[in-house]
Coordinates of C-alpha atoms in Angstrom, one line a residue:
X1 CA -109.5 -33.5 101.9
X2 CA -109.6 -37.0 99.8
X3 CA -110.7 -36.9 96.3
X4 CA -109.1 -33.0 95.7
X5 CA -105.5 -32.3 93.8
X6 CA -103.3 -30.4 95.7
X7 CA -104.1 -26.8 94.7
X8 CA -107.2 -27.4 92.6
X9 CA -110.8 -27.8 93.5
X10 CA -110.9 -30.2 90.6
X11 CA -113.5 -33.2 91.4
X12 CA -111.8 -36.6 90.6
X13 CA -114.5 -39.3 90.6
X14 CA -117.9 -39.8 91.6
X15 CA -118.1 -42.1 95.2
X16 CA -120.3 -44.8 94.6
X17 CA -122.8 -45.7 97.4
X18 CA -120.8 -48.2 99.4
X19 CA -117.5 -46.1 99.5
X20 CA -116.5 -45.0 102.8
X21 CA -115.4 -41.8 101.6
X22 CA -119.2 -41.0 100.9
X23 CA -119.8 -40.0 104.5
X24 CA -122.8 -37.7 104.1
X25 CA -120.8 -34.7 104.1
X26 CA -121.7 -31.7 102.1
X27 CA -118.8 -32.7 99.7
X28 CA -119.1 -36.3 99.4
X29 CA -123.2 -35.6 98.5
X30 CA -122.0 -33.2 95.9
X31 CA -119.7 -35.8 94.2
X32 CA -121.8 -38.8 95.2
X33 CA -124.3 -40.3 91.9
X34 CA -127.7 -39.9 92.6
X35 CA -130.6 -42.4 92.3
X36 CA -132.1 -42.7 88.7
X37 CA -135.7 -41.7 90.7
X38 CA -134.1 -38.6 92.2
X39 CA -132.4 -38.0 89.1
X40 CA -135.7 -38.4 86.9
X41 CA -137.5 -35.9 89.2
X42 CA -134.2 -33.4 89.0
X43 CA -134.6 -33.6 85.0
X44 CA -138.4 -33.2 85.1
X45 CA -138.3 -30.3 87.8
X46 CA -135.8 -28.5 85.6
X47 CA -137.2 -29.3 82.1
X48 CA -140.6 -27.6 83.6
X49 CA -138.5 -24.7 85.0
X50 CA -136.5 -24.2 82.1
X51 CA -139.6 -24.3 79.8
X52 CA -141.4 -21.7 82.0
X53 CA -138.7 -19.4 81.6
X54 CA -138.7 -19.8 77.8
X55 CA -142.4 -18.9 77.8
X56 CA -141.6 -16.0 80.1
X57 CA -138.7 -14.8 77.8
X58 CA -141.1 -15.1 74.5
X59 CA -143.8 -13.0 76.1
X60 CA -141.5 -10.4 77.0
X61 CA -139.9 -10.4 73.3
X62 CA -143.4 -10.5 72.0
X63 CA -145.0 -7.8 74.2
X64 CA -141.8 -5.6 72.9
X65 CA -142.3 -6.3 69.2
X66 CA -146.1 -6.1 69.1
X67 CA -146.4 -2.5 70.1
X68 CA -144.5 0.1 68.0
X69 CA -143.9 2.7 70.6
X70 CA -141.9 0.2 72.7
X71 CA -140.3 -1.1 70.0
X72 CA -138.6 2.2 69.0
X73 CA -136.8 2.6 72.1
X74 CA -133.5 1.7 72.5
X75 CA -133.6 0.3 75.8
X76 CA -136.2 -2.4 74.7
X77 CA -133.7 -3.6 71.9
X78 CA -131.6 -4.1 74.5
X79 CA -133.8 -6.1 76.5
X80 CA -134.9 -8.0 73.4
X81 CA -130.9 -8.8 73.2
X82 CA -131.0 -10.0 76.4
X83 CA -134.1 -12.5 76.4
X84 CA -133.8 -13.8 73.1
X85 CA -130.5 -15.7 74.0
X86 CA -132.6 -16.6 77.3
X87 CA -135.1 -17.9 75.4
X88 CA -133.4 -20.3 73.2
X89 CA -131.2 -21.7 76.1
X90 CA -134.2 -22.3 78.2
X91 CA -136.4 -23.9 75.4
X92 CA -133.3 -26.1 74.3
X93 CA -132.3 -27.2 78.0
X94 CA -135.9 -27.7 78.5
X95 CA -136.1 -30.2 75.5
X96 CA -132.5 -32.2 76.7
X97 CA -133.8 -32.4 80.2
X98 CA -137.3 -33.8 79.1
X99 CA -135.2 -36.4 76.9
X100 CA -133.2 -37.1 79.7
X101 CA -136.7 -37.5 82.0
X102 CA -138.0 -40.0 79.2
X103 CA -135.1 -41.6 78.6
X104 CA -134.1 -42.4 82.3
X105 CA -130.6 -41.4 81.4
X106 CA -128.4 -38.8 80.1
X107 CA -130.0 -38.6 76.4
X108 CA -127.2 -38.0 73.7
X109 CA -124.3 -38.1 75.7
X110 CA -122.1 -35.4 76.2
X111 CA -122.6 -34.1 73.0
X112 CA -125.7 -32.1 74.1
X113 CA -124.3 -30.6 77.1
X114 CA -121.1 -29.5 75.5
X115 CA -123.1 -27.9 72.9
X116 CA -125.1 -26.2 75.8
X117 CA -121.9 -24.9 77.6
X118 CA -120.7 -23.3 74.5
X119 CA -123.7 -21.8 74.1
X120 CA -123.9 -20.1 77.8

């Protein structure tokens, strides 16, 4: 298919709206730039979802840490170890997506995405 290097699945470039290769197929839709309105909607929904995830992770951590009989169990320490990175990533991702939403474009350039990609 057009847009792929032989033997790889690497995306080469995004199609423009008037590009004949942007034919509405699933492959073309994954590579077509979305309108600013759709991106703002996506960023807002993703920010809300990420922040709800952060709240849920925080609740799990708080419940375990506030109750001594739960805090003593080894398995619950493991759960805290899993929930803490989820809390941090979701919190920061929500902030980044909300900043993108407010700016109407990628806020902070690629640096924030690279930092979060490294963290994952």
